[in-house]
Short mmCIF file of C-alpha atoms in Angstrom, two decimals:
data_model
loop_
_atom_site.label_atom_id
_atom_site.label_comp_id
_atom_site.label_asym_id
_atom_site.label_seq_id
_atom_site.Cartn_x
_atom_site.Cartn_y
_atom_site.Cartn_z
CA MET A 50 102.60 92.22 159.68
CA THR A 51 104.98 93.42 156.86
CA THR A 52 107.45 91.61 155.10
CA VAL A 53 111.17 92.55 154.85
CA GLY A 54 112.99 90.53 152.20
CA GLU A 55 111.78 86.84 153.07
CA GLU A 56 111.29 87.57 156.82
CA ASN A 57 107.88 88.54 158.14
CA VAL A 58 108.23 91.41 160.79
CA THR A 59 105.37 91.51 163.41
CA GLY A 60 104.82 94.84 165.28
CA ALA A 61 103.17 95.39 168.40
CA THR A 62 101.96 98.07 170.71
CA ILE A 63 103.28 97.87 174.38
CA TRP A 64 100.94 100.39 176.45
CA LEU A 65 102.44 101.27 179.86
CA THR A 66 99.97 102.84 182.01
CA GLY A 67 100.23 104.30 185.46
CA LEU A 68 100.40 107.32 187.75
CA PRO A 69 102.62 110.39 186.92
CA SER A 70 106.23 109.57 187.98
CA ALA A 71 105.33 105.85 188.11
CA GLY A 72 108.60 105.04 185.82
CA LYS A 73 106.72 104.33 182.61
CA THR A 74 108.71 106.53 180.30
CA THR A 75 111.93 105.41 181.87
CA ILE A 76 111.05 101.66 181.47
CA ALA A 77 109.82 102.40 177.81
CA TYR A 78 113.28 103.95 176.93
CA GLU A 79 115.17 101.22 178.50
CA LEU A 80 113.12 98.63 176.52
CA ALA A 81 113.43 100.44 173.39
CA ASP A 82 117.13 100.66 173.64
CA ARG A 83 117.13 96.89 174.19
CA LEU A 84 114.86 96.23 171.25
CA ARG A 85 116.83 98.22 168.93
CA ALA A 86 120.17 96.80 169.96
CA ALA A 87 118.42 93.27 168.82
CA GLY A 88 117.73 95.05 165.44
CA ARG A 89 114.08 95.88 165.95
CA ARG A 90 112.18 98.88 164.53
CA VAL A 91 111.00 100.78 167.55
CA GLU A 92 109.13 104.03 168.33
CA VAL A 93 108.27 105.56 171.80
CA LEU A 94 105.06 107.62 171.81
CA ASP A 95 105.67 109.60 174.97
CA GLY A 96 102.43 111.16 176.36
CA ASP A 97 104.27 114.54 176.91
CA GLU A 98 105.54 114.86 173.40
CA ILE A 99 102.27 113.64 172.11
CA ARG A 100 100.28 116.34 174.05
CA GLU A 101 102.67 118.98 172.75
CA PHE A 102 102.43 117.88 169.06
CA LEU A 103 99.37 115.62 168.34
CA SER A 104 96.98 116.91 170.96
CA ALA A 105 97.91 120.41 171.49
CA GLY A 106 94.89 122.39 172.77
CA LEU A 107 93.29 119.48 174.65
CA GLY A 108 92.96 120.13 178.17
CA PHE A 109 92.50 117.51 181.01
CA SER A 110 88.91 116.94 181.25
CA ARG A 111 87.60 113.35 180.97
CA GLU A 112 86.71 113.88 177.39
CA ASP A 113 89.90 115.46 176.30
CA ARG A 114 91.79 112.77 178.01
CA HIS A 115 89.92 110.20 176.02
CA THR A 116 90.47 112.10 172.83
CA ASN A 117 93.95 112.14 173.55
CA VAL A 118 94.17 108.41 174.30
CA GLN A 119 92.28 107.49 171.11
CA ARG A 120 94.70 109.66 169.08
CA ILE A 121 97.61 107.93 170.46
CA GLY A 122 96.01 104.47 170.13
CA PHE A 123 95.13 105.36 166.48
CA VAL A 124 98.92 106.21 165.77
CA ALA A 125 100.22 103.35 167.88
CA GLU A 126 98.03 100.68 165.92
CA LEU A 127 99.13 102.19 162.51
CA LEU A 128 102.80 101.89 163.20
CA ALA A 129 102.33 98.28 164.88
CA SER A 130 100.47 97.29 161.99
CA ASN A 131 103.45 98.14 159.88
CA GLY A 132 106.04 96.20 161.87
CA VAL A 133 107.10 98.65 164.45
CA HIS A 134 107.09 97.73 168.24
CA VAL A 135 105.31 100.87 169.61
CA LEU A 136 106.13 101.68 173.19
CA VAL A 137 103.53 103.93 174.80
CA PRO A 138 104.25 105.31 178.18
CA VAL A 139 100.83 107.32 178.82
CA ILE A 140 98.95 107.75 182.04
CA ALA A 141 95.57 106.86 180.28
CA PRO A 142 93.59 107.14 183.54
CA TYR A 143 90.36 105.68 182.36
CA ALA A 144 89.57 101.82 181.71
CA ASP A 145 87.16 102.50 178.91
CA SER A 146 89.50 104.68 176.84
CA ARG A 147 92.30 101.75 177.43
CA GLU A 148 89.73 99.34 176.24
CA ALA A 149 88.89 101.11 173.35
CA VAL A 150 92.41 101.28 172.21
CA ARG A 151 92.64 97.50 172.83
CA LYS A 152 89.60 96.76 170.68
CA ARG A 153 90.91 98.86 167.95
CA HIS A 154 94.02 96.59 167.88
CA GLN A 155 91.90 93.44 168.14
CA ARG A 156 89.67 94.57 165.21
CA GLU A 157 92.75 95.28 163.04
CA GLY A 158 94.54 92.16 164.21
CA THR A 159 97.58 94.02 165.77
CA PRO A 160 99.20 92.71 168.81
CA TYR A 161 98.40 94.84 172.01
CA VAL A 162 100.11 94.22 175.26
CA GLU A 163 99.03 96.26 178.37
CA VAL A 164 101.56 96.95 181.15
CA HIS A 165 100.51 98.53 184.34
CA VAL A 166 103.35 100.30 186.03
CA ALA A 167 101.81 99.97 189.40
CA THR A 168 103.93 102.23 191.62
CA PRO A 169 101.98 103.50 194.55
CA VAL A 170 101.15 107.28 194.64
CA GLU A 171 103.28 107.77 198.02
CA VAL A 172 106.30 106.44 195.74
CA CYS A 173 105.33 108.62 192.83
CA SER A 174 104.92 111.70 194.88
CA VAL A 175 108.44 111.28 196.45
CA ARG A 176 110.05 110.72 192.72
CA ASP A 177 107.86 113.64 191.48
CA VAL A 178 109.98 113.87 188.38
CA LYS A 179 107.96 116.93 187.02
CA GLY A 180 107.19 118.53 190.29
CA LEU A 181 103.53 117.77 189.77
CA TYR A 182 102.82 116.41 193.21
CA ALA A 183 104.55 119.45 194.89
CA ARG A 184 102.50 121.86 192.56
CA GLN A 185 99.34 120.09 193.31
CA ALA A 186 100.11 120.16 197.09
CA ALA A 187 100.75 123.86 197.06
CA GLY A 188 97.42 124.28 195.39
CA GLU A 189 98.99 125.64 192.16
CA ILE A 190 97.30 122.83 190.00
CA SER A 191 94.40 120.44 190.41
CA GLY A 192 93.19 117.60 188.43
CA LEU A 193 96.45 115.47 189.01
CA THR A 194 95.63 111.88 188.26
CA GLY A 195 95.77 109.51 191.29
CA VAL A 196 95.59 112.52 193.80
CA ASP A 197 92.47 114.54 193.09
CA ASP A 198 91.53 113.06 189.66
CA PRO A 199 90.69 109.28 189.22
CA TYR A 200 93.01 106.78 187.97
CA GLU A 201 91.19 103.49 187.14
CA GLU A 202 93.87 100.71 187.67
CA PRO A 203 93.75 98.00 185.07
CA GLU A 204 92.08 95.05 186.48
CA THR A 205 93.65 92.46 184.37
CA PRO A 206 96.82 93.73 182.55
CA ASP A 207 99.01 91.40 180.40
CA LEU A 208 101.87 92.51 183.15
CA ARG A 209 101.90 94.35 186.31
CA ILE A 210 105.22 95.98 187.19
CA GLU A 211 105.84 97.31 190.68
CA SER A 212 108.66 99.62 189.76
CA GLN A 213 109.73 100.50 193.39
CA ASN A 214 110.68 97.03 194.12
CA GLN A 215 113.13 96.45 191.10
CA THR A 216 115.51 98.33 188.84
CA VAL A 217 114.76 99.97 185.49
CA GLN A 218 116.51 97.11 183.85
CA GLU A 219 114.69 94.43 185.62
CA SER A 220 111.32 96.12 184.81
CA ALA A 221 112.41 96.37 180.93
CA ALA A 222 113.58 92.52 181.29
CA ALA A 223 110.12 91.71 182.42
CA VAL A 224 108.30 93.36 179.55
CA HIS A 225 110.89 91.87 177.10
CA ALA A 226 110.24 88.36 178.51
CA LEU A 227 106.54 88.95 178.00
CA LEU A 228 106.93 90.08 174.47
CA THR A 229 109.40 86.88 174.02
CA GLU A 230 106.91 84.40 175.45
CA ARG A 231 104.07 85.83 173.31
CA GLY A 232 106.27 85.58 170.23
CA LEU A 233 106.17 89.21 169.58
CA LEU A 234 110.15 89.52 169.09
#
């Protein structure tokens, strides 16, 4: 928690996990716009941008994916502990990696919310925002999370969103409502 003038400003990490093309990033940017409009300090740590700038050189082995998630978790906690609402739309396929990030936040006393964007692989493969599912089906790539590489769904996320059943605005509103309920806004 930081102090701005006389006002205490609490940040938080909002981690959106789910399959490729589940809607994580779209929901994160919609929520970011909403929070900024309310005067909140917000950063989006987009998984693709992190891979390009912070985790360049890492592959997609289990170990490299874990390292990537831990790097993102470190930056997210650092920002959140300084009054920023950090939205993290990252696949983070392994439960132990996500749990390590949650524990880092708990140790530091920094609020952490896990949102599972639980869009079925059949819907994600139709959306196929980056063409990954088509490339995997054509044999051009392997190791696609949820298809031929594991995705360990969160057992007890703070919020589960089925993005195929609601609009982006409704999904962002659900996260906003949870943050409000928890006193994080």
